[in-house]
Amino acid sequence: MPTTPAAPTESGSEPLDRLPGRQPAAAELAHTAARRAGDLLAPPAPVRLGDVVPAPEQVLPDPAADFTLTADAAIRVSPAGRDVAEQLAEWLRPATRFALPIADGPLPCDGPLVLTLSEAPLTEPADRADAAGSADAAGPVDAAGLVDAAGSVGVAGSVAGLGDEGYRLDVTPAGVRITAATPAGLFHGAQTVRQLFPAAIDGAAQAAERWAVPGGSIVDRPRFPYRGAMLDVARHFFPVEDVLRVVDHLARYKLNHLHLHLTDDQGWRIAVDSWPRLAEVGGATEVGGGPGGSYTQADYRRIVAYAARRHVTVVPEIDLPGHTNAALVAYPELAPGKIPPPPYTGTEVGFSYVDPADERTYAFVTDVIGEVAALTPGPWLHLGGDEAFKVKGAAYTGFVERAQRIVAATGKTVVGWHQLAPAGHADGRVLQWWGTNGDDPETAEAVRRGARLILSPGNRVYLDMKYAADTPIGHDWAGLIDVRRAYDWDPGTHLTGVPAEAVLGVEAPLWTESVTTLAEVEFMLFPRLPAVAELGWSPRSTHDWAGFRERLAGHGSRWTAAGITYHPSPDVPWPAAPTVPTQRTDDTTADTH
Ligand code: TNX
């Protein structure tokens, strides 16, 4: 594992020294002294506190305070953080082979407790927190602990400032503590902790390592609330297991939305009970003539639940009124002139559409949107709207306005590609901008009428674009996109006439006309996905290509350990020649909650 220069992450908007510091309690100090005797001679942790991707808002390293995880460690957690603790343990157990029991009360063993997650600030003075029964579900239950002696986190308000997704991390020789106001914040903090262990932590096999974590504190929260990636499962179908693995990849880098492009000319991928031929017939094709496939509603629920556990919201897209050939093959009654089209397995766009003049089309839209909305706990429903070249002018805006009302009636908020802009505003609607020229008056005007934007500039974050001319798969219509190009732009100022406040976030779409396997998906995602994740998460003050490429370089060995295929981009100073590893799925079991 290479060491890399610390990222320039110490210049956040609120200096750390204004945040409450840790005051170790006597018991902690005693315990620490014993551990330190051994640690003093140990080399520093191989990962630096500032090596995290995406860059944290504030980093305050303390090289004298490294922590080493040992076999007797336990994780202590307050009840609301239990599931995050389970996941953290799942990440750490394979390579360490440590038991890492999880306790949400007093520790079950004598070993040094080391990872404490609590979802609320400590507000009580030290003596009160030590008293039996002083803890409650809203507070840091673990009053008897080593690292969570009262006062270690600080005063009320330090957690409130972290918002819905932020966290504070404190690493001392005695332990690691994550504090957040929400389980999502704890989860992001746990992902940071995972990155601070040596890269071998990501392997499935036991590794003989000193499991050292760099000392110091991080205070972190996202710049934008929406940070996403899109997987096109329509051009080529990807089985549930592949999608779950993509969710794991998003979650690693604190991306919190997975947009699934579920329908297109080449395939319809979600079962709709009221229109069963959509999946049965429309799902049986894909680009190149392969067998396609589709998700049952149970499959889709499984994806949604798996993502939710990782604090990722699924955004389903039903692309309308164009990109609908597969639906028309299944139900020719929706086609203009009711003429059944042949199945389509090529890669052209813009030729198909549901008939906007026929009432049956709106029954179809209502049924499909209704079922998909009912299956989807998240707030968003993506209507597509792109490249409907044959539905022009008032026919197009009329269709979109009606479809927007159908979405609103389900209680969901409309998302659509920016081609929706000329249609009337719908409450809360979000446009996903995929242009290549940031001067787009029509989209800027839609923003003035109330739309918010997800930025997916084609020439920056389209992950189906080739890295270089010799990239074996991918397109180049929006240019070649290597890591630097994906990283070096600012979502807050990208579109002329659109203020940063109107930007909900960023999303990196992966269209799959030429992408056929999970390894190819990963090859296109890595290493660009972490670049986009940093644009979405990190404050602009941390933006620095030179520092980013160094930090990113350390992740290559993590991906290798995890069996993730990636492009060995010449933009990144990788420490050693990457290998093409075999695949490993983090978790192949369905989550039922
Ligand atoms: C444009 S971007 C499309 C997709 C293609 C993609 C290929 C957008 C909303 N539509 O249908 O797959 O280009 O890069």
Coordinates of C-alpha atoms in Angstrom, one line a residue, residues 12-13 54-58 161-167 188 219-228 253-256 453 455 486-495 498-506 531-544:
G12 CA -13.0 23.3 5.2
S13 CA -15.4 26.1 5.8
P54 CA -14.3 11.4 -1.6
A55 CA -12.3 14.0 0.3
P56 CA -13.7 14.8 3.7
E57 CA -14.7 18.3 4.6
Q58 CA -12.2 18.6 7.4
G161 CA -24.4 20.5 12.2
L162 CA -23.6 17.3 10.4
G163 CA -27.0 17.1 8.8
D164 CA -28.7 14.1 7.4
E165 CA -25.6 12.4 6.0
G166 CA -22.6 13.8 7.9
Y167 CA -20.5 12.2 10.5
H188 CA -20.8 7.1 5.5
V219 CA -15.7 16.0 10.3
D220 CA -17.5 15.4 7.1
R221 CA -20.8 16.0 5.2
P222 CA -21.9 16.2 1.6
R223 CA -21.9 19.2 -0.7
F224 CA -24.9 18.0 -2.7
P225 CA -27.9 15.8 -1.5
Y226 CA -28.1 13.8 -4.7
R227 CA -25.1 11.8 -5.7
G228 CA -25.8 9.0 -8.2
Y253 CA -17.9 6.2 -2.4
K254 CA -20.9 7.7 -0.6
L255 CA -23.1 7.9 -3.7
N256 CA -26.7 7.7 -2.5
L453 CA -31.1 19.9 -11.8
L455 CA -26.0 17.3 -13.7
A486 CA -14.4 13.4 -15.3
Y487 CA -13.0 15.2 -12.2
D488 CA -12.1 18.6 -13.4
W489 CA -15.3 20.6 -13.5
D490 CA -17.6 22.2 -11.0
P491 CA -21.3 21.2 -10.8
G492 CA -22.0 24.4 -9.0
T493 CA -21.1 26.6 -11.9
H494 CA -21.4 24.3 -14.9
L495 CA -24.5 25.7 -16.5
V498 CA -28.2 28.2 -13.2
P499 CA -27.2 29.0 -9.6
A500 CA -25.6 26.4 -7.4
E501 CA -28.7 26.3 -5.2
A502 CA -30.7 24.8 -8.1
V503 CA -28.3 21.9 -8.4
L504 CA -29.5 18.9 -6.5
G505 CA -26.4 17.0 -7.4
V506 CA -24.6 14.9 -9.9
A531 CA -14.1 11.1 -9.4
V532 CA -17.8 11.9 -9.8
A533 CA -18.5 10.8 -6.2
E534 CA -16.0 13.4 -5.0
L535 CA -17.6 16.1 -7.1
G536 CA -20.9 15.3 -5.4
W537 CA -19.7 14.9 -1.9
S538 CA -16.6 17.1 -1.2
P539 CA -16.6 20.8 -0.6
R540 CA -15.2 22.8 -3.5
S541 CA -12.4 23.9 -1.3
T542 CA -10.9 20.4 -1.4
H543 CA -11.0 20.2 -5.2
D544 CA -7.5 19.5 -6.4

